[in-house]
């Protein structure tokens, strides 16, 4: 589904990504790990076209997408739950959910407002509330709901549970487990190793803008010590 080879990107004069390589197959949950500042968000931004790749190849559903504008990449079926959530603060919950909603790819049984509020009942109760008045956890649910309503083939979560209370984290992990069971392809960034281990089919570790380790669930378990050293936990 997604194939990234030798991805390079940066900001102004500073290069941040030097050689990022990763692959996501249909229905897979793939995690991207690395200490702070190693380039995870920059990788996501480059994949989404929010930051123009400077080198390497990005292929989505067999089409080259490096250099396309973010709207075009979103239209092809990539949905993002960005770091820091970035919901529309002055719109209501419902307006946030429908603002970018679509089912361009004609998915059967698409995500709708009804399905999203069934998934996250708290959002249902707060549909006419301004998004900026939601708690952090509710804002993250809103960001996930908003991304789902674009009916993405690939859902990317950058810091899925960062800064959230344990009970909300548990709810997000349960939701992602459900999405995985439904066959949703997911690229997952988070620092909760135990949850990543449970959910991930394959894992990648970034260090200073390079993919320095990759492996499936069994390798992740077997080489846990090496992985822990690389990600500093
Ligand atoms: N807008 C920007 N302008 C300049 N440099 C940036 C910008 N955003 C990030 N960087 C730099 O790029 C590097 C990688 O940052 P990035 O946000 O991709 O890391 P990350 O792995 O997502 O970290 P974290 O775990 O803290 O979210 C860091 O050195 C950071 O300072
Ligand atoms: Mg980040």
Tab-separated table of C-alpha atoms and ligand atoms in Angstrom:
chain	number	residue	atom	x	y	z
A	1	UNK	CA	0.000	0.000	0.000
A	2	UNK	CA	2.705	2.498	1.030
A	3	UNK	CA	6.343	2.149	0.102
A	4	UNK	CA	8.914	4.708	1.208
A	5	UNK	CA	12.482	4.435	-0.036
A	6	UNK	CA	15.413	6.654	0.843
A	7	UNK	CA	13.189	9.528	1.905
A	8	UNK	CA	14.966	12.828	2.540
A	9	UNK	CA	13.405	16.006	3.899
A	10	UNK	CA	14.207	19.015	6.041
A	11	UNK	CA	13.410	22.560	6.985
A	12	UNK	CA	15.228	25.455	5.316
A	13	UNK	CA	18.929	24.734	5.353
A	14	UNK	CA	18.740	21.879	7.817
A	15	UNK	CA	18.262	18.361	6.565
A	16	UNK	CA	16.327	16.194	9.023
A	17	UNK	CA	15.577	13.008	7.079
A	18	UNK	CA	18.465	11.290	5.327
A	19	UNK	CA	17.312	7.784	4.577
A	20	UNK	CA	13.867	6.737	5.751
A	21	UNK	CA	12.579	3.411	4.494
A	22	UNK	CA	9.273	1.822	5.371
A	23	UNK	CA	6.500	-0.272	3.935
A	24	UNK	CA	2.891	-0.770	4.925
A	25	UNK	CA	0.798	-3.553	3.463
A	26	UNK	CA	-3.001	-3.534	3.257
A	27	UNK	CA	-4.554	-4.239	6.656
A	28	UNK	CA	-1.263	-3.898	8.503
A	29	UNK	CA	-0.524	-1.873	11.610
A	30	UNK	CA	3.006	-0.527	11.314
A	31	UNK	CA	4.675	1.492	14.044
A	32	UNK	CA	7.333	4.180	13.759
A	33	UNK	CA	9.501	4.616	16.830
A	34	UNK	CA	12.374	6.818	17.844
A	35	UNK	CA	13.468	9.234	20.509
A	36	UNK	CA	12.341	12.883	20.488
A	37	UNK	CA	13.515	14.819	17.478
A	38	UNK	CA	14.584	11.799	15.416
A	39	UNK	CA	12.263	12.681	12.546
A	40	UNK	CA	8.985	10.823	13.049
A	41	UNK	CA	6.757	13.861	12.555
A	42	UNK	CA	8.908	15.082	9.694
A	43	UNK	CA	8.475	11.679	8.040
A	44	UNK	CA	4.699	11.939	8.403
A	45	UNK	CA	4.727	15.498	7.080
A	46	UNK	CA	6.796	14.462	4.084
A	47	UNK	CA	4.484	11.507	3.354
A	48	UNK	CA	1.451	13.786	3.508
A	49	UNK	CA	3.011	16.452	1.280
A	50	UNK	CA	3.008	18.977	4.141
A	51	UNK	CA	6.769	19.135	3.825
A	52	UNK	CA	8.171	18.572	0.363
A	53	UNK	CA	10.444	15.534	0.113
A	54	UNK	CA	13.935	16.397	-1.144
A	55	UNK	CA	14.866	12.922	-2.215
A	56	UNK	CA	13.737	9.341	-2.275
A	57	UNK	CA	10.593	7.623	-3.465
A	58	UNK	CA	7.133	7.482	-1.939
A	59	UNK	CA	4.629	5.154	-3.565
A	60	UNK	CA	1.018	4.847	-2.452
A	61	UNK	CA	-1.236	2.268	-4.072
A	62	UNK	CA	1.397	1.879	-6.818
A	63	UNK	CA	1.391	5.613	-7.672
A	64	UNK	CA	4.344	7.931	-6.977
A	65	UNK	CA	3.157	10.633	-4.575
A	66	UNK	CA	6.327	12.445	-3.482
A	67	UNK	CA	5.908	16.114	-4.347
A	68	UNK	CA	2.117	16.058	-4.628
A	69	UNK	CA	0.232	18.690	-2.597
A	70	UNK	CA	-1.375	17.511	0.667
A	71	UNK	CA	-4.942	17.745	-0.696
A	72	UNK	CA	-4.041	15.384	-3.525
A	73	UNK	CA	-2.453	12.888	-1.144
A	74	UNK	CA	-5.454	13.066	1.184
A	75	UNK	CA	-7.744	12.467	-1.812
A	76	UNK	CA	-5.833	9.297	-2.662
A	77	UNK	CA	-6.830	7.940	0.735
A	78	UNK	CA	-4.328	8.948	3.396
A	79	UNK	CA	-5.891	10.284	6.610
A	80	UNK	CA	-3.842	11.997	9.307
A	81	UNK	CA	-4.347	12.451	13.036
A	82	UNK	CA	-1.616	15.049	13.469
A	83	UNK	CA	0.673	15.591	16.416
A	84	UNK	CA	-1.040	18.106	18.703
A	85	UNK	CA	-4.462	17.130	17.224
A	86	UNK	CA	-5.004	20.402	15.323
A	87	UNK	CA	-8.756	20.269	15.414
A	88	UNK	CA	-10.616	23.393	14.266
A	89	UNK	CA	-11.078	25.155	17.647
A	90	UNK	CA	-13.862	27.558	16.695
A	91	UNK	CA	-15.994	24.965	14.921
A	92	UNK	CA	-18.345	22.636	16.743
A	93	UNK	CA	-17.642	18.951	17.145
A	94	UNK	CA	-20.086	18.108	14.388
A	95	UNK	CA	-18.629	20.763	12.055
A	96	UNK	CA	-15.124	19.395	12.664
A	97	UNK	CA	-16.299	15.919	11.738
A	98	UNK	CA	-18.092	16.868	8.549
A	99	UNK	CA	-15.696	19.624	7.367
A	100	UNK	CA	-13.376	17.248	5.501
A	101	UNK	CA	-15.640	14.191	5.316
A	102	UNK	CA	-15.903	12.270	2.079
A	103	UNK	CA	-16.096	8.813	0.605
A	104	UNK	CA	-14.250	9.467	-2.632
A	105	UNK	CA	-13.007	5.955	-2.958
A	106	UNK	CA	-16.558	4.649	-2.690
A	107	UNK	CA	-15.864	2.502	0.309
A	108	UNK	CA	-18.634	0.108	1.258
A	109	UNK	CA	-19.983	0.753	4.726
A	110	UNK	CA	-18.268	4.163	4.992
A	111	UNK	CA	-17.597	6.145	8.145
A	112	UNK	CA	-20.423	8.582	8.807
A	113	UNK	CA	-21.292	10.959	11.629
A	114	UNK	CA	-23.518	8.232	13.087
A	115	UNK	CA	-20.787	5.605	13.028
A	116	UNK	CA	-18.198	7.956	14.525
A	117	UNK	CA	-20.423	8.953	17.432
A	118	UNK	CA	-21.171	5.290	18.031
A	119	UNK	CA	-17.416	4.667	18.170
A	120	UNK	CA	-16.902	7.669	20.471
A	121	UNK	CA	-20.148	8.291	22.402
A	122	UNK	CA	-18.552	11.291	24.170
A	123	UNK	CA	-18.414	13.080	20.820
A	124	UNK	CA	-22.073	12.351	20.277
A	125	UNK	CA	-22.985	14.007	23.544
A	126	UNK	CA	-20.940	17.082	22.607
A	127	UNK	CA	-21.866	17.536	18.949
A	128	UNK	CA	-22.819	21.211	19.201
A	129	UNK	CA	-20.055	22.158	21.604
A	130	UNK	CA	-17.131	24.229	20.276
A	131	UNK	CA	-14.139	21.966	19.771
A	132	UNK	CA	-11.829	24.184	21.800
A	133	UNK	CA	-13.917	23.488	24.904
A	134	UNK	CA	-13.259	19.729	24.725
A	135	UNK	CA	-10.801	17.985	27.024
A	136	UNK	CA	-7.509	16.782	25.527
A	137	UNK	CA	-8.810	13.238	25.277
A	138	UNK	CA	-12.023	14.325	23.605
A	139	UNK	CA	-10.025	16.443	21.166
A	140	UNK	CA	-7.954	13.390	20.253
A	141	UNK	CA	-11.135	11.366	19.699
A	142	UNK	CA	-12.364	14.208	17.505
A	143	UNK	CA	-9.123	14.214	15.512
A	144	UNK	CA	-9.452	10.451	14.994
A	145	UNK	CA	-13.125	10.754	14.081
A	146	UNK	CA	-12.377	13.536	11.623
A	147	UNK	CA	-9.682	11.448	9.930
A	148	UNK	CA	-11.950	8.384	9.779
A	149	UNK	CA	-14.671	10.431	8.106
A	150	UNK	CA	-12.364	10.955	5.124
A	151	UNK	CA	-12.608	7.140	4.805
A	152	UNK	CA	-8.860	6.704	4.419
A	153	UNK	CA	-7.190	3.581	3.073
A	154	UNK	CA	-4.296	4.405	5.363
A	155	UNK	CA	-4.769	6.086	8.728
A	156	UNK	CA	-1.705	7.784	10.217
A	157	UNK	CA	-1.608	8.694	13.916
A	158	UNK	CA	1.251	10.902	15.080
A	159	UNK	CA	1.455	10.521	18.883
A	160	UNK	CA	-1.796	8.623	19.310
A	161	UNK	CA	-2.017	8.961	23.099
A	162	UNK	CA	0.530	11.598	24.071
A	163	UNK	CA	-0.433	13.689	27.086
A	164	UNK	CA	-3.668	11.820	27.743
A	165	UNK	CA	-5.007	10.374	30.991
A	166	UNK	CA	-4.630	6.592	31.422
A	167	UNK	CA	-8.354	5.906	31.064
A	168	UNK	CA	-8.494	7.855	27.791
A	169	UNK	CA	-5.352	6.150	26.523
A	170	UNK	CA	-6.983	2.810	27.169
A	171	UNK	CA	-10.010	3.931	25.191
A	172	UNK	CA	-7.842	5.014	22.245
A	173	UNK	CA	-5.962	1.691	22.272
A	174	UNK	CA	-9.259	-0.200	22.341
A	175	UNK	CA	-10.471	1.866	19.388
A	176	UNK	CA	-7.320	1.175	17.390
A	177	UNK	CA	-7.608	-2.532	18.161
A	178	UNK	CA	-11.135	-2.431	16.775
A	179	UNK	CA	-10.055	-0.555	13.652
A	180	UNK	CA	-7.308	-3.091	13.078
A	181	UNK	CA	-9.793	-5.944	13.415
A	182	UNK	CA	-11.895	-4.248	10.738
A	183	UNK	CA	-8.893	-4.314	8.406
A	184	UNK	CA	-7.876	-0.661	8.623
A	185	UNK	CA	-4.244	-0.054	7.593
A	186	UNK	CA	-2.519	2.095	10.193
A	187	UNK	CA	0.801	3.868	10.613
A	188	UNK	CA	1.157	4.418	14.322
A	189	UNK	CA	3.489	6.697	16.231
A	190	UNK	CA	3.458	6.564	20.015
A	191	UNK	CA	5.758	5.932	22.924
A	192	UNK	CA	3.709	3.272	24.749
A	193	UNK	CA	5.816	0.260	23.920
A	194	UNK	CA	3.446	-2.297	25.420
A	195	UNK	CA	0.531	-1.116	23.278
A	196	UNK	CA	2.680	-0.879	20.146
A	197	UNK	CA	3.846	-4.426	20.749
A	198	UNK	CA	0.280	-5.667	21.036
A	199	UNK	CA	-1.009	-3.831	17.983
A	200	UNK	CA	1.909	-3.696	15.580
A	201	UNK	CA	2.467	-6.209	12.798
A	202	UNK	CA	5.780	-4.592	11.930
A	203	UNK	CA	7.951	-1.887	13.457
A	204	UNK	CA	10.486	0.686	12.313
A	205	UNK	CA	12.939	2.682	14.408
A	206	UNK	CA	14.293	6.052	13.317
A	207	UNK	CA	17.518	7.562	14.516
A	208	UNK	CA	18.644	10.950	13.283
A	209	UNK	CA	16.514	10.745	10.185
A	210	UNK	CA	17.461	7.213	9.186
A	211	UNK	CA	15.668	3.906	9.503
A	212	UNK	CA	18.073	1.996	11.728
A	213	UNK	CA	15.969	-0.993	12.711
A	214	UNK	CA	12.951	-2.750	11.277
A	215	UNK	CA	11.263	-6.022	11.942
A	216	UNK	CA	8.064	-7.952	12.463
A	217	UNK	CA	6.396	-8.620	15.813
A	218	UNK	CA	8.591	-11.656	16.499
A	219	UNK	CA	11.821	-9.752	15.782
A	220	UNK	CA	10.563	-6.864	17.906
A	221	UNK	CA	10.177	-9.255	20.813
A	222	UNK	CA	13.457	-11.088	20.165
A	223	UNK	CA	15.510	-7.907	19.761
A	224	UNK	CA	13.665	-5.931	22.444
A	225	UNK	CA	16.884	-4.958	24.157
A	226	UNK	CA	18.394	-3.470	21.019
A	227	UNK	CA	15.157	-1.644	20.228
A	228	UNK	CA	14.911	-0.265	23.752
A	229	UNK	CA	18.458	1.051	23.541
A	230	UNK	CA	17.650	2.785	20.256
A	231	UNK	CA	14.469	4.416	21.516
A	232	UNK	CA	15.805	5.136	24.989
A	233	UNK	CA	13.234	3.441	27.227
B	1	LIG	N1	9.347	23.498	11.599
B	1	LIG	C1	10.622	23.131	11.837
B	1	LIG	N2	11.651	23.935	11.507
B	1	LIG	C2	12.932	23.557	11.722
B	1	LIG	N3	13.296	22.392	12.296
B	1	LIG	C3	12.316	21.568	12.666
B	1	LIG	C4	10.936	21.883	12.457
B	1	LIG	N4	10.184	20.858	12.931
B	1	LIG	C5	11.077	19.946	13.395
B	1	LIG	N5	12.342	20.351	13.233
B	1	LIG	C6	13.559	19.618	13.624
B	1	LIG	O1	13.585	18.384	12.925
B	1	LIG	C7	14.051	17.341	13.758
B	1	LIG	C8	13.041	16.197	13.771
B	1	LIG	O2	11.839	16.675	14.382
B	1	LIG	P1	10.500	15.814	14.375
B	1	LIG	O3	9.442	16.698	14.883
B	1	LIG	O4	10.319	15.198	13.048
B	1	LIG	O5	10.865	14.683	15.431
B	1	LIG	P2	9.943	13.608	16.147
B	1	LIG	O6	10.653	12.301	15.980
B	1	LIG	O7	8.567	13.697	15.661
B	1	LIG	O8	10.044	14.040	17.688
B	1	LIG	P3	8.948	13.948	18.879
B	1	LIG	O9	9.059	12.548	19.417
B	1	LIG	O10	9.432	14.948	19.859
B	1	LIG	O11	7.614	14.279	18.308
B	1	LIG	C9	14.328	17.959	15.117
B	1	LIG	O12	15.692	18.236	15.197
B	1	LIG	C10	13.532	19.242	15.087
B	1	LIG	O13	14.144	20.233	15.871
B	2	LIG	MG1	6.790	14.138	16.564
